mmCIF file with all atom_site columns, C-alpha atoms in Angstrom:
data_model
loop_
_atom_site.group_PDB
_atom_site.id
_atom_site.type_symbol
_atom_site.label_atom_id
_atom_site.label_alt_id
_atom_site.label_comp_id
_atom_site.label_asym_id
_atom_site.label_entity_id
_atom_site.label_seq_id
_atom_site.pdbx_PDB_ins_code
_atom_site.Cartn_x
_atom_site.Cartn_y
_atom_site.Cartn_z
_atom_site.occupancy
_atom_site.B_iso_or_equiv
_atom_site.pdbx_formal_charge
_atom_site.auth_seq_id
_atom_site.auth_comp_id
_atom_site.auth_asym_id
_atom_site.auth_atom_id
_atom_site.pdbx_PDB_model_num
ATOM 1   C CA . UNK A 1 1   ? -102.536 439.212 79.102  1.00 0.00 ? 1   UNK A CA 1
ATOM 2   C CA . UNK A 1 2   ? -100.357 440.790 75.984  1.00 0.00 ? 2   UNK A CA 1
ATOM 3   C CA . UNK A 1 3   ? -96.894  438.896 74.661  1.00 0.00 ? 3   UNK A CA 1
ATOM 4   C CA . UNK A 1 4   ? -94.446  440.945 72.890  1.00 0.00 ? 4   UNK A CA 1
ATOM 5   C CA . UNK A 1 5   ? -92.554  439.430 71.429  1.00 0.00 ? 5   UNK A CA 1
ATOM 6   C CA . UNK A 1 6   ? -88.780  440.814 71.409  1.00 0.00 ? 6   UNK A CA 1
ATOM 7   C CA . UNK A 1 7   ? -86.270  440.160 69.108  1.00 0.00 ? 7   UNK A CA 1
ATOM 8   C CA . UNK A 1 8   ? -83.066  440.912 71.668  1.00 0.00 ? 8   UNK A CA 1
ATOM 9   C CA . UNK A 1 9   ? -80.182  443.280 69.606  1.00 0.00 ? 9   UNK A CA 1
ATOM 10  C CA . UNK A 1 10  ? -82.388  443.555 66.277  1.00 0.00 ? 10  UNK A CA 1
ATOM 11  C CA . UNK A 1 11  ? -81.799  447.008 66.202  1.00 0.00 ? 11  UNK A CA 1
ATOM 12  C CA . UNK A 1 12  ? -81.109  447.479 70.157  1.00 0.00 ? 12  UNK A CA 1
ATOM 13  C CA . UNK A 1 13  ? -79.786  450.584 72.008  1.00 0.00 ? 13  UNK A CA 1
ATOM 14  C CA . UNK A 1 14  ? -78.965  451.351 75.369  1.00 0.00 ? 14  UNK A CA 1
ATOM 15  C CA . UNK A 1 15  ? -77.655  453.691 78.042  1.00 0.00 ? 15  UNK A CA 1
ATOM 16  C CA . UNK A 1 16  ? -75.123  452.357 81.073  1.00 0.00 ? 16  UNK A CA 1
ATOM 17  C CA . UNK A 1 17  ? -74.563  456.139 82.780  1.00 0.00 ? 17  UNK A CA 1
ATOM 18  C CA . UNK A 1 18  ? -73.051  456.060 85.837  1.00 0.00 ? 18  UNK A CA 1
ATOM 19  C CA . UNK A 1 19  ? -75.263  459.242 87.293  1.00 0.00 ? 19  UNK A CA 1
ATOM 20  C CA . UNK A 1 20  ? -76.423  459.048 90.696  1.00 0.00 ? 20  UNK A CA 1
ATOM 21  C CA . UNK A 1 21  ? -79.924  458.587 90.719  1.00 0.00 ? 21  UNK A CA 1
ATOM 22  C CA . UNK A 1 22  ? -80.367  461.936 92.086  1.00 0.00 ? 22  UNK A CA 1
ATOM 23  C CA . UNK A 1 23  ? -79.209  463.491 88.848  1.00 0.00 ? 23  UNK A CA 1
ATOM 24  C CA . UNK A 1 24  ? -81.464  461.944 86.653  1.00 0.00 ? 24  UNK A CA 1
ATOM 25  C CA . UNK A 1 25  ? -82.870  463.357 83.797  1.00 0.00 ? 25  UNK A CA 1
ATOM 26  C CA . UNK A 1 26  ? -86.343  465.221 85.111  1.00 0.00 ? 26  UNK A CA 1
ATOM 27  C CA . UNK A 1 27  ? -89.087  463.879 82.644  1.00 0.00 ? 27  UNK A CA 1
ATOM 28  C CA . UNK A 1 28  ? -90.234  467.453 80.853  1.00 0.00 ? 28  UNK A CA 1
ATOM 29  C CA . UNK A 1 29  ? -86.353  467.296 80.082  1.00 0.00 ? 29  UNK A CA 1
ATOM 30  C CA . UNK A 1 30  ? -86.782  463.824 78.549  1.00 0.00 ? 30  UNK A CA 1
ATOM 31  C CA . UNK A 1 31  ? -88.099  463.483 74.988  1.00 0.00 ? 31  UNK A CA 1
ATOM 32  C CA . UNK A 1 32  ? -88.830  459.895 74.053  1.00 0.00 ? 32  UNK A CA 1
ATOM 33  C CA . UNK A 1 33  ? -87.438  459.374 70.058  1.00 0.00 ? 33  UNK A CA 1
ATOM 34  C CA . UNK A 1 34  ? -89.951  458.886 67.722  1.00 0.00 ? 34  UNK A CA 1
ATOM 35  C CA . UNK A 1 35  ? -91.682  455.502 66.977  1.00 0.00 ? 35  UNK A CA 1
ATOM 36  C CA . UNK A 1 36  ? -90.626  453.912 69.805  1.00 0.00 ? 36  UNK A CA 1
ATOM 37  C CA . UNK A 1 37  ? -92.897  452.856 73.099  1.00 0.00 ? 37  UNK A CA 1
ATOM 38  C CA . UNK A 1 38  ? -91.556  453.780 75.994  1.00 0.00 ? 38  UNK A CA 1
ATOM 39  C CA . UNK A 1 39  ? -92.811  453.019 80.066  1.00 0.00 ? 39  UNK A CA 1
ATOM 40  C CA . UNK A 1 40  ? -94.905  455.392 81.390  1.00 0.00 ? 40  UNK A CA 1
ATOM 41  C CA . UNK A 1 41  ? -92.142  455.909 84.562  1.00 0.00 ? 41  UNK A CA 1
ATOM 42  C CA . UNK A 1 42  ? -89.265  456.492 82.211  1.00 0.00 ? 42  UNK A CA 1
ATOM 43  C CA . UNK A 1 43  ? -87.104  458.511 84.035  1.00 0.00 ? 43  UNK A CA 1
ATOM 44  C CA . UNK A 1 44  ? -89.835  460.836 86.022  1.00 0.00 ? 44  UNK A CA 1
ATOM 45  C CA . UNK A 1 45  ? -88.563  460.005 89.598  1.00 0.00 ? 45  UNK A CA 1
ATOM 46  C CA . UNK A 1 46  ? -85.729  459.477 91.450  1.00 0.00 ? 46  UNK A CA 1
ATOM 47  C CA . UNK A 1 47  ? -84.482  458.361 95.363  1.00 0.00 ? 47  UNK A CA 1
ATOM 48  C CA . UNK A 1 48  ? -85.239  461.539 96.410  1.00 0.00 ? 48  UNK A CA 1
ATOM 49  C CA . UNK A 1 49  ? -88.401  462.021 95.211  1.00 0.00 ? 49  UNK A CA 1
ATOM 50  C CA . UNK A 1 50  ? -89.139  459.622 98.241  1.00 0.00 ? 50  UNK A CA 1
ATOM 51  C CA . UNK A 1 51  ? -88.456  462.515 100.720 1.00 0.00 ? 51  UNK A CA 1
ATOM 52  C CA . UNK A 1 52  ? -91.481  464.427 99.842  1.00 0.00 ? 52  UNK A CA 1
ATOM 53  C CA . UNK A 1 53  ? -93.992  465.313 102.293 1.00 0.00 ? 53  UNK A CA 1
ATOM 54  C CA . UNK A 1 54  ? -96.827  465.804 99.503  1.00 0.00 ? 54  UNK A CA 1
ATOM 55  C CA . UNK A 1 55  ? -96.762  462.293 98.143  1.00 0.00 ? 55  UNK A CA 1
ATOM 56  C CA . UNK A 1 56  ? -97.439  458.548 99.855  1.00 0.00 ? 56  UNK A CA 1
ATOM 57  C CA . UNK A 1 57  ? -95.281  456.535 98.123  1.00 0.00 ? 57  UNK A CA 1
ATOM 58  C CA . UNK A 1 58  ? -95.785  451.845 98.226  1.00 0.00 ? 58  UNK A CA 1
ATOM 59  C CA . UNK A 1 59  ? -92.496  451.089 96.902  1.00 0.00 ? 59  UNK A CA 1
ATOM 60  C CA . UNK A 1 60  ? -90.961  447.630 96.599  1.00 0.00 ? 60  UNK A CA 1
ATOM 61  C CA . UNK A 1 61  ? -87.872  447.454 98.400  1.00 0.00 ? 61  UNK A CA 1
ATOM 62  C CA . UNK A 1 62  ? -85.595  444.785 99.610  1.00 0.00 ? 62  UNK A CA 1
ATOM 63  C CA . UNK A 1 63  ? -84.384  445.242 103.816 1.00 0.00 ? 63  UNK A CA 1
ATOM 64  C CA . UNK A 1 64  ? -80.209  444.650 103.682 1.00 0.00 ? 64  UNK A CA 1
ATOM 65  C CA . UNK A 1 65  ? -79.197  445.918 106.928 1.00 0.00 ? 65  UNK A CA 1
ATOM 66  C CA . UNK A 1 66  ? -82.349  445.983 108.869 1.00 0.00 ? 66  UNK A CA 1
ATOM 67  C CA . UNK A 1 67  ? -82.747  448.779 111.153 1.00 0.00 ? 67  UNK A CA 1
ATOM 68  C CA . UNK A 1 68  ? -80.191  450.434 113.197 1.00 0.00 ? 68  UNK A CA 1
ATOM 69  C CA . UNK A 1 69  ? -80.349  453.264 115.131 1.00 0.00 ? 69  UNK A CA 1
ATOM 70  C CA . UNK A 1 70  ? -84.006  453.553 114.352 1.00 0.00 ? 70  UNK A CA 1
ATOM 71  C CA . UNK A 1 71  ? -82.824  453.097 110.793 1.00 0.00 ? 71  UNK A CA 1
ATOM 72  C CA . UNK A 1 72  ? -84.075  451.083 107.731 1.00 0.00 ? 72  UNK A CA 1
ATOM 73  C CA . UNK A 1 73  ? -81.285  450.441 105.139 1.00 0.00 ? 73  UNK A CA 1
ATOM 74  C CA . UNK A 1 74  ? -83.300  449.230 102.219 1.00 0.00 ? 74  UNK A CA 1
ATOM 75  C CA . UNK A 1 75  ? -82.513  448.797 97.834  1.00 0.00 ? 75  UNK A CA 1
ATOM 76  C CA . UNK A 1 76  ? -84.842  450.656 96.000  1.00 0.00 ? 76  UNK A CA 1
ATOM 77  C CA . UNK A 1 77  ? -86.513  449.449 93.162  1.00 0.00 ? 77  UNK A CA 1
ATOM 78  C CA . UNK A 1 78  ? -89.368  449.517 90.380  1.00 0.00 ? 78  UNK A CA 1
ATOM 79  C CA . UNK A 1 79  ? -90.933  448.412 87.386  1.00 0.00 ? 79  UNK A CA 1
ATOM 80  C CA . UNK A 1 80  ? -91.025  449.252 83.544  1.00 0.00 ? 80  UNK A CA 1
ATOM 81  C CA . UNK A 1 81  ? -95.118  450.446 83.129  1.00 0.00 ? 81  UNK A CA 1
ATOM 82  C CA . UNK A 1 82  ? -96.671  450.963 80.009  1.00 0.00 ? 82  UNK A CA 1
ATOM 83  C CA . UNK A 1 83  ? -99.704  453.084 78.398  1.00 0.00 ? 83  UNK A CA 1
ATOM 84  C CA . UNK A 1 84  ? -102.730 450.813 77.205  1.00 0.00 ? 84  UNK A CA 1
ATOM 85  C CA . UNK A 1 85  ? -103.124 452.515 73.966  1.00 0.00 ? 85  UNK A CA 1
ATOM 86  C CA . UNK A 1 86  ? -99.222  452.307 73.171  1.00 0.00 ? 86  UNK A CA 1
ATOM 87  C CA . UNK A 1 87  ? -99.195  448.395 73.807  1.00 0.00 ? 87  UNK A CA 1
ATOM 88  C CA . UNK A 1 88  ? -102.029 447.926 72.301  1.00 0.00 ? 88  UNK A CA 1
ATOM 89  C CA . UNK A 1 89  ? -101.327 449.328 68.879  1.00 0.00 ? 89  UNK A CA 1
ATOM 90  C CA . UNK A 1 90  ? -97.918  447.928 68.958  1.00 0.00 ? 90  UNK A CA 1
ATOM 91  C CA . UNK A 1 91  ? -97.148  446.783 65.284  1.00 0.00 ? 91  UNK A CA 1
ATOM 92  C CA . UNK A 1 92  ? -93.984  443.828 64.505  1.00 0.00 ? 92  UNK A CA 1
ATOM 93  C CA . UNK A 1 93  ? -91.739  446.142 63.127  1.00 0.00 ? 93  UNK A CA 1
ATOM 94  C CA . UNK A 1 94  ? -92.495  448.745 65.729  1.00 0.00 ? 94  UNK A CA 1
ATOM 95  C CA . UNK A 1 95  ? -89.708  449.192 69.426  1.00 0.00 ? 95  UNK A CA 1
ATOM 96  C CA . UNK A 1 96  ? -90.156  449.098 72.855  1.00 0.00 ? 96  UNK A CA 1
ATOM 97  C CA . UNK A 1 97  ? -87.788  450.199 75.680  1.00 0.00 ? 97  UNK A CA 1
ATOM 98  C CA . UNK A 1 98  ? -87.276  448.508 78.595  1.00 0.00 ? 98  UNK A CA 1
ATOM 99  C CA . UNK A 1 99  ? -85.601  447.652 81.688  1.00 0.00 ? 99  UNK A CA 1
ATOM 100 C CA . UNK A 1 100 ? -84.048  443.897 82.189  1.00 0.00 ? 100 UNK A CA 1
ATOM 101 C CA . UNK A 1 101 ? -84.073  442.351 85.198  1.00 0.00 ? 101 UNK A CA 1
ATOM 102 C CA . UNK A 1 102 ? -81.692  443.740 87.878  1.00 0.00 ? 102 UNK A CA 1
ATOM 103 C CA . UNK A 1 103 ? -80.697  446.608 85.958  1.00 0.00 ? 103 UNK A CA 1
ATOM 104 C CA . UNK A 1 104 ? -79.709  449.897 86.936  1.00 0.00 ? 104 UNK A CA 1
ATOM 105 C CA . UNK A 1 105 ? -82.547  452.448 86.762  1.00 0.00 ? 105 UNK A CA 1
ATOM 106 C CA . UNK A 1 106 ? -79.993  454.215 84.000  1.00 0.00 ? 106 UNK A CA 1
ATOM 107 C CA . UNK A 1 107 ? -79.643  451.058 81.891  1.00 0.00 ? 107 UNK A CA 1
ATOM 108 C CA . UNK A 1 108 ? -82.273  450.250 79.952  1.00 0.00 ? 108 UNK A CA 1
ATOM 109 C CA . UNK A 1 109 ? -83.027  448.899 76.195  1.00 0.00 ? 109 UNK A CA 1
ATOM 110 C CA . UNK A 1 110 ? -84.760  449.672 72.712  1.00 0.00 ? 110 UNK A CA 1
ATOM 111 C CA . UNK A 1 111 ? -85.675  446.538 70.959  1.00 0.00 ? 111 UNK A CA 1
ATOM 112 C CA . UNK A 1 112 ? -87.160  445.904 67.944  1.00 0.00 ? 112 UNK A CA 1
ATOM 113 C CA . UNK A 1 113 ? -90.571  444.129 68.008  1.00 0.00 ? 113 UNK A CA 1
ATOM 114 C CA . UNK A 1 114 ? -90.375  440.504 66.278  1.00 0.00 ? 114 UNK A CA 1
ATOM 115 C CA . UNK A 1 115 ? -93.733  438.753 66.999  1.00 0.00 ? 115 UNK A CA 1
ATOM 116 C CA . UNK A 1 116 ? -97.023  439.957 69.189  1.00 0.00 ? 116 UNK A CA 1
ATOM 117 C CA . UNK A 1 117 ? -99.602  437.301 70.861  1.00 0.00 ? 117 UNK A CA 1
ATOM 118 C CA . UNK A 1 118 ? -102.594 437.665 72.974  1.00 0.00 ? 118 UNK A CA 1
ATOM 119 C CA . UNK A 1 119 ? -102.682 434.419 75.593  1.00 0.00 ? 119 UNK A CA 1
ATOM 120 C CA . UNK A 1 120 ? -105.604 434.128 78.435  1.00 0.00 ? 120 UNK A CA 1
ATOM 121 C CA . UNK A 1 121 ? -102.538 432.224 80.742  1.00 0.00 ? 121 UNK A CA 1
ATOM 122 C CA . UNK A 1 122 ? -99.074  433.440 80.820  1.00 0.00 ? 122 UNK A CA 1
ATOM 123 C CA . UNK A 1 123 ? -96.428  431.073 79.759  1.00 0.00 ? 123 UNK A CA 1
ATOM 124 C CA . UNK A 1 124 ? -92.510  431.953 81.277  1.00 0.00 ? 124 UNK A CA 1
ATOM 125 C CA . UNK A 1 125 ? -91.124  432.901 78.103  1.00 0.00 ? 125 UNK A CA 1
ATOM 126 C CA . UNK A 1 126 ? -86.926  433.774 78.605  1.00 0.00 ? 126 UNK A CA 1
ATOM 127 C CA . UNK A 1 127 ? -86.028  437.043 78.602  1.00 0.00 ? 127 UNK A CA 1
ATOM 128 C CA . UNK A 1 128 ? -83.956  437.017 75.333  1.00 0.00 ? 128 UNK A CA 1
ATOM 129 C CA . UNK A 1 129 ? -86.863  436.019 73.629  1.00 0.00 ? 129 UNK A CA 1
ATOM 130 C CA . UNK A 1 130 ? -89.418  437.706 75.120  1.00 0.00 ? 130 UNK A CA 1
ATOM 131 C CA . UNK A 1 131 ? -91.112  440.476 77.324  1.00 0.00 ? 131 UNK A CA 1
ATOM 132 C CA . UNK A 1 132 ? -94.263  439.699 78.519  1.00 0.00 ? 132 UNK A CA 1
ATOM 133 C CA . UNK A 1 133 ? -97.164  442.450 79.599  1.00 0.00 ? 133 UNK A CA 1
ATOM 134 C CA . UNK A 1 134 ? -99.873  442.124 81.605  1.00 0.00 ? 134 UNK A CA 1
ATOM 135 C CA . UNK A 1 135 ? -103.350 444.593 82.021  1.00 0.00 ? 135 UNK A CA 1
ATOM 136 C CA . UNK A 1 136 ? -103.237 445.796 85.686  1.00 0.00 ? 136 UNK A CA 1
ATOM 137 C CA . UNK A 1 137 ? -105.378 448.876 86.676  1.00 0.00 ? 137 UNK A CA 1
ATOM 138 C CA . UNK A 1 138 ? -105.507 450.255 83.393  1.00 0.00 ? 138 UNK A CA 1
ATOM 139 C CA . UNK A 1 139 ? -101.594 450.167 82.233  1.00 0.00 ? 139 UNK A CA 1
ATOM 140 C CA . UNK A 1 140 ? -99.816  446.849 81.097  1.00 0.00 ? 140 UNK A CA 1
ATOM 141 C CA . UNK A 1 141 ? -96.743  446.308 83.713  1.00 0.00 ? 141 UNK A CA 1
ATOM 142 C CA . UNK A 1 142 ? -93.762  443.762 82.490  1.00 0.00 ? 142 UNK A CA 1
ATOM 143 C CA . UNK A 1 143 ? -94.126  440.246 84.281  1.00 0.00 ? 143 UNK A CA 1
ATOM 144 C CA . UNK A 1 144 ? -92.441  437.396 84.752  1.00 0.00 ? 144 UNK A CA 1
ATOM 145 C CA . UNK A 1 145 ? -92.229  434.344 87.031  1.00 0.00 ? 145 UNK A CA 1
ATOM 146 C CA . UNK A 1 146 ? -95.209  433.624 89.027  1.00 0.00 ? 146 UNK A CA 1
ATOM 147 C CA . UNK A 1 147 ? -96.648  436.876 87.633  1.00 0.00 ? 147 UNK A CA 1
ATOM 148 C CA . UNK A 1 148 ? -93.586  439.028 89.541  1.00 0.00 ? 148 UNK A CA 1
ATOM 149 C CA . UNK A 1 149 ? -92.753  442.200 87.210  1.00 0.00 ? 149 UNK A CA 1
ATOM 150 C CA . UNK A 1 150 ? -89.114  442.841 85.829  1.00 0.00 ? 150 UNK A CA 1
ATOM 151 C CA . UNK A 1 151 ? -87.910  444.386 88.652  1.00 0.00 ? 151 UNK A CA 1
ATOM 152 C CA . UNK A 1 152 ? -84.949  447.067 88.208  1.00 0.00 ? 152 UNK A CA 1
ATOM 153 C CA . UNK A 1 153 ? -82.778  449.088 90.871  1.00 0.00 ? 153 UNK A CA 1
ATOM 154 C CA . UNK A 1 154 ? -83.329  452.369 92.412  1.00 0.00 ? 154 UNK A CA 1
ATOM 155 C CA . UNK A 1 155 ? -80.720  452.359 94.650  1.00 0.00 ? 155 UNK A CA 1
ATOM 156 C CA . UNK A 1 156 ? -79.877  452.035 98.138  1.00 0.00 ? 156 UNK A CA 1
ATOM 157 C CA . UNK A 1 157 ? -81.746  454.584 100.845 1.00 0.00 ? 157 UNK A CA 1
ATOM 158 C CA . UNK A 1 158 ? -81.312  455.047 104.561 1.00 0.00 ? 158 UNK A CA 1
ATOM 159 C CA . UNK A 1 159 ? -84.743  456.553 105.858 1.00 0.00 ? 159 UNK A CA 1
ATOM 160 C CA . UNK A 1 160 ? -86.313  456.596 109.497 1.00 0.00 ? 160 UNK A CA 1
ATOM 161 C CA . UNK A 1 161 ? -89.018  454.842 110.660 1.00 0.00 ? 161 UNK A CA 1
ATOM 162 C CA . UNK A 1 162 ? -91.219  457.138 112.081 1.00 0.00 ? 162 UNK A CA 1
ATOM 163 C CA . UNK A 1 163 ? -92.696  456.190 115.572 1.00 0.00 ? 163 UNK A CA 1
ATOM 164 C CA . UNK A 1 164 ? -96.310  455.221 114.763 1.00 0.00 ? 164 UNK A CA 1
ATOM 165 C CA . UNK A 1 165 ? -95.224  452.755 112.066 1.00 0.00 ? 165 UNK A CA 1
ATOM 166 C CA . UNK A 1 166 ? -96.802  450.216 111.631 1.00 0.00 ? 166 UNK A CA 1
ATOM 167 C CA . UNK A 1 167 ? -95.650  446.068 110.265 1.00 0.00 ? 167 UNK A CA 1
ATOM 168 C CA . UNK A 1 168 ? -98.392  444.242 108.472 1.00 0.00 ? 168 UNK A CA 1
ATOM 169 C CA . UNK A 1 169 ? -96.960  441.168 108.084 1.00 0.00 ? 169 UNK A CA 1
ATOM 170 C CA . UNK A 1 170 ? -99.134  438.655 106.520 1.00 0.00 ? 170 UNK A CA 1
ATOM 171 C CA . UNK A 1 171 ? -95.905  435.706 105.230 1.00 0.00 ? 171 UNK A CA 1
ATOM 172 C CA . UNK A 1 172 ? -97.367  433.113 107.300 1.00 0.00 ? 172 UNK A CA 1
ATOM 173 C CA . UNK A 1 173 ? -99.078  431.000 104.601 1.00 0.00 ? 173 UNK A CA 1
ATOM 174 C CA . UNK A 1 174 ? -101.499 432.271 101.659 1.00 0.00 ? 174 UNK A CA 1
ATOM 175 C CA . UNK A 1 175 ? -104.480 432.489 103.452 1.00 0.00 ? 175 UNK A CA 1
ATOM 176 C CA . UNK A 1 176 ? -102.493 434.672 106.510 1.00 0.00 ? 176 UNK A CA 1
ATOM 177 C CA . UNK A 1 177 ? -104.022 437.250 108.128 1.00 0.00 ? 177 UNK A CA 1
ATOM 178 C CA . UNK A 1 178 ? -101.649 440.717 108.437 1.00 0.00 ? 178 UNK A CA 1
ATOM 179 C CA . UNK A 1 179 ? -100.327 440.489 111.582 1.00 0.00 ? 179 UNK A CA 1
ATOM 180 C CA . UNK A 1 180 ? -99.693  444.024 113.093 1.00 0.00 ? 180 UNK A CA 1
ATOM 181 C CA . UNK A 1 181 ? -97.278  444.970 114.985 1.00 0.00 ? 181 UNK A CA 1
ATOM 182 C CA . UNK A 1 182 ? -96.826  448.960 115.992 1.00 0.00 ? 182 UNK A CA 1
ATOM 183 C CA . UNK A 1 183 ? -93.889  451.348 116.627 1.00 0.00 ? 183 UNK A CA 1
ATOM 184 C CA . UNK A 1 184 ? -90.632  452.212 115.614 1.00 0.00 ? 184 UNK A CA 1
ATOM 185 C CA . UNK A 1 185 ? -89.037  450.149 118.079 1.00 0.00 ? 185 UNK A CA 1
ATOM 186 C CA . UNK A 1 186 ? -91.625  446.932 117.925 1.00 0.00 ? 186 UNK A CA 1
ATOM 187 C CA . UNK A 1 187 ? -91.505  447.182 114.219 1.00 0.00 ? 187 UNK A CA 1
ATOM 188 C CA . UNK A 1 188 ? -88.026  447.427 114.081 1.00 0.00 ? 188 UNK A CA 1
ATOM 189 C CA . UNK A 1 189 ? -87.422  444.680 116.331 1.00 0.00 ? 189 UNK A CA 1
ATOM 190 C CA . UNK A 1 190 ? -89.533  441.882 114.106 1.00 0.00 ? 190 UNK A CA 1
ATOM 191 C CA . UNK A 1 191 ? -86.989  442.904 111.306 1.00 0.00 ? 191 UNK A CA 1
ATOM 192 C CA . UNK A 1 192 ? -84.087  442.265 112.794 1.00 0.00 ? 192 UNK A CA 1
ATOM 193 C CA . UNK A 1 193 ? -85.105  438.961 114.295 1.00 0.00 ? 193 UNK A CA 1
ATOM 194 C CA . UNK A 1 194 ? -85.854  437.798 110.451 1.00 0.00 ? 194 UNK A CA 1
ATOM 195 C CA . UNK A 1 195 ? -83.069  439.416 108.609 1.00 0.00 ? 195 UNK A CA 1
ATOM 196 C CA . UNK A 1 196 ? -82.953  438.118 105.692 1.00 0.00 ? 196 UNK A CA 1
ATOM 197 C CA . UNK A 1 197 ? -86.935  437.587 104.425 1.00 0.00 ? 197 UNK A CA 1
ATOM 198 C CA . UNK A 1 198 ? -87.231  440.476 103.215 1.00 0.00 ? 198 UNK A CA 1
ATOM 199 C CA . UNK A 1 199 ? -86.629  440.878 99.941  1.00 0.00 ? 199 UNK A CA 1
ATOM 200 C CA . UNK A 1 200 ? -88.200  443.236 96.552  1.00 0.00 ? 200 UNK A CA 1
ATOM 201 C CA . UNK A 1 201 ? -90.396  439.632 95.714  1.00 0.00 ? 201 UNK A CA 1
ATOM 202 C CA . UNK A 1 202 ? -92.380  440.456 99.624  1.00 0.00 ? 202 UNK A CA 1
ATOM 203 C CA . UNK A 1 203 ? -91.937  442.783 100.984 1.00 0.00 ? 203 UNK A CA 1
ATOM 204 C CA . UNK A 1 204 ? -93.424  446.324 100.290 1.00 0.00 ? 204 UNK A CA 1
ATOM 205 C CA . UNK A 1 205 ? -92.195  450.445 101.826 1.00 0.00 ? 205 UNK A CA 1
ATOM 206 C CA . UNK A 1 206 ? -95.232  453.139 102.595 1.00 0.00 ? 206 UNK A CA 1
ATOM 207 C CA . UNK A 1 207 ? -92.794  456.042 102.472 1.00 0.00 ? 207 UNK A CA 1
ATOM 208 C CA . UNK A 1 208 ? -94.281  460.200 102.997 1.00 0.00 ? 208 UNK A CA 1
ATOM 209 C CA . UNK A 1 209 ? -91.328  462.743 103.838 1.00 0.00 ? 209 UNK A CA 1
ATOM 210 C CA . UNK A 1 210 ? -88.719  460.526 103.325 1.00 0.00 ? 210 UNK A CA 1
ATOM 211 C CA . UNK A 1 211 ? -90.059  458.258 106.515 1.00 0.00 ? 211 UNK A CA 1
ATOM 212 C CA . UNK A 1 212 ? -91.177  454.719 106.582 1.00 0.00 ? 212 UNK A CA 1
ATOM 213 C CA . UNK A 1 213 ? -94.767  454.389 107.902 1.00 0.00 ? 213 UNK A CA 1
ATOM 214 C CA . UNK A 1 214 ? -95.718  451.055 107.055 1.00 0.00 ? 214 UNK A CA 1
ATOM 215 C CA . UNK A 1 215 ? -93.525  447.946 106.295 1.00 0.00 ? 215 UNK A CA 1
ATOM 216 C CA . UNK A 1 216 ? -95.632  445.642 104.455 1.00 0.00 ? 216 UNK A CA 1
ATOM 217 C CA . UNK A 1 217 ? -94.666  441.944 103.447 1.00 0.00 ? 217 UNK A CA 1
ATOM 218 C CA . UNK A 1 218 ? -96.804  438.674 101.624 1.00 0.00 ? 218 UNK A CA 1
ATOM 219 C CA . UNK A 1 219 ? -96.550  435.071 101.532 1.00 0.00 ? 219 UNK A CA 1
ATOM 220 C CA . UNK A 1 220 ? -94.086  434.567 98.880  1.00 0.00 ? 220 UNK A CA 1
ATOM 221 C CA . UNK A 1 221 ? -93.832  430.380 97.025  1.00 0.00 ? 221 UNK A CA 1
#
């Protein structure tokens, strides 16, 4: 784990544009400021990308209104990922861009690196004083309590359940095997029977062509 201590407000800048997610700046049009380390996934996709037929997306989500008329309504989230080499060459005085927890997709800050510390175990660092990054799949991601990423919100989206949608639910306890439920009606009934317990921290949606192919829920402490 690499912990990057940042001084919030020191050379900070940001944006709080009110444009909808569908109007995000295309990746090809966004140019990073020189000397600033940005997330790999900075402004590179929008909720509309979930409608693509050629891409299967695994996305953290909070199911907000259950399933009604075969449609699931959820808040969609993401988190910052950084190139391994970019993080490991950071030095004091450099700048890094991030989304604070709970921010919208187009609300981010650029802060100065105050200190860099490598450590074997993760210690909670308040976001006002530090940004903790964890190496995962050859990239660094943000990390907060209980190893969760710092989630930011992409927006809310209504999506139909695929006819053969599968629910894989292992939320009963830490060692639970996933209980599988198949079919739109059965999955809708299972979600609606426990409406308040599908959160960003335990729920992942697998989406293709605008349809939900799988709903996965895990145990969380």
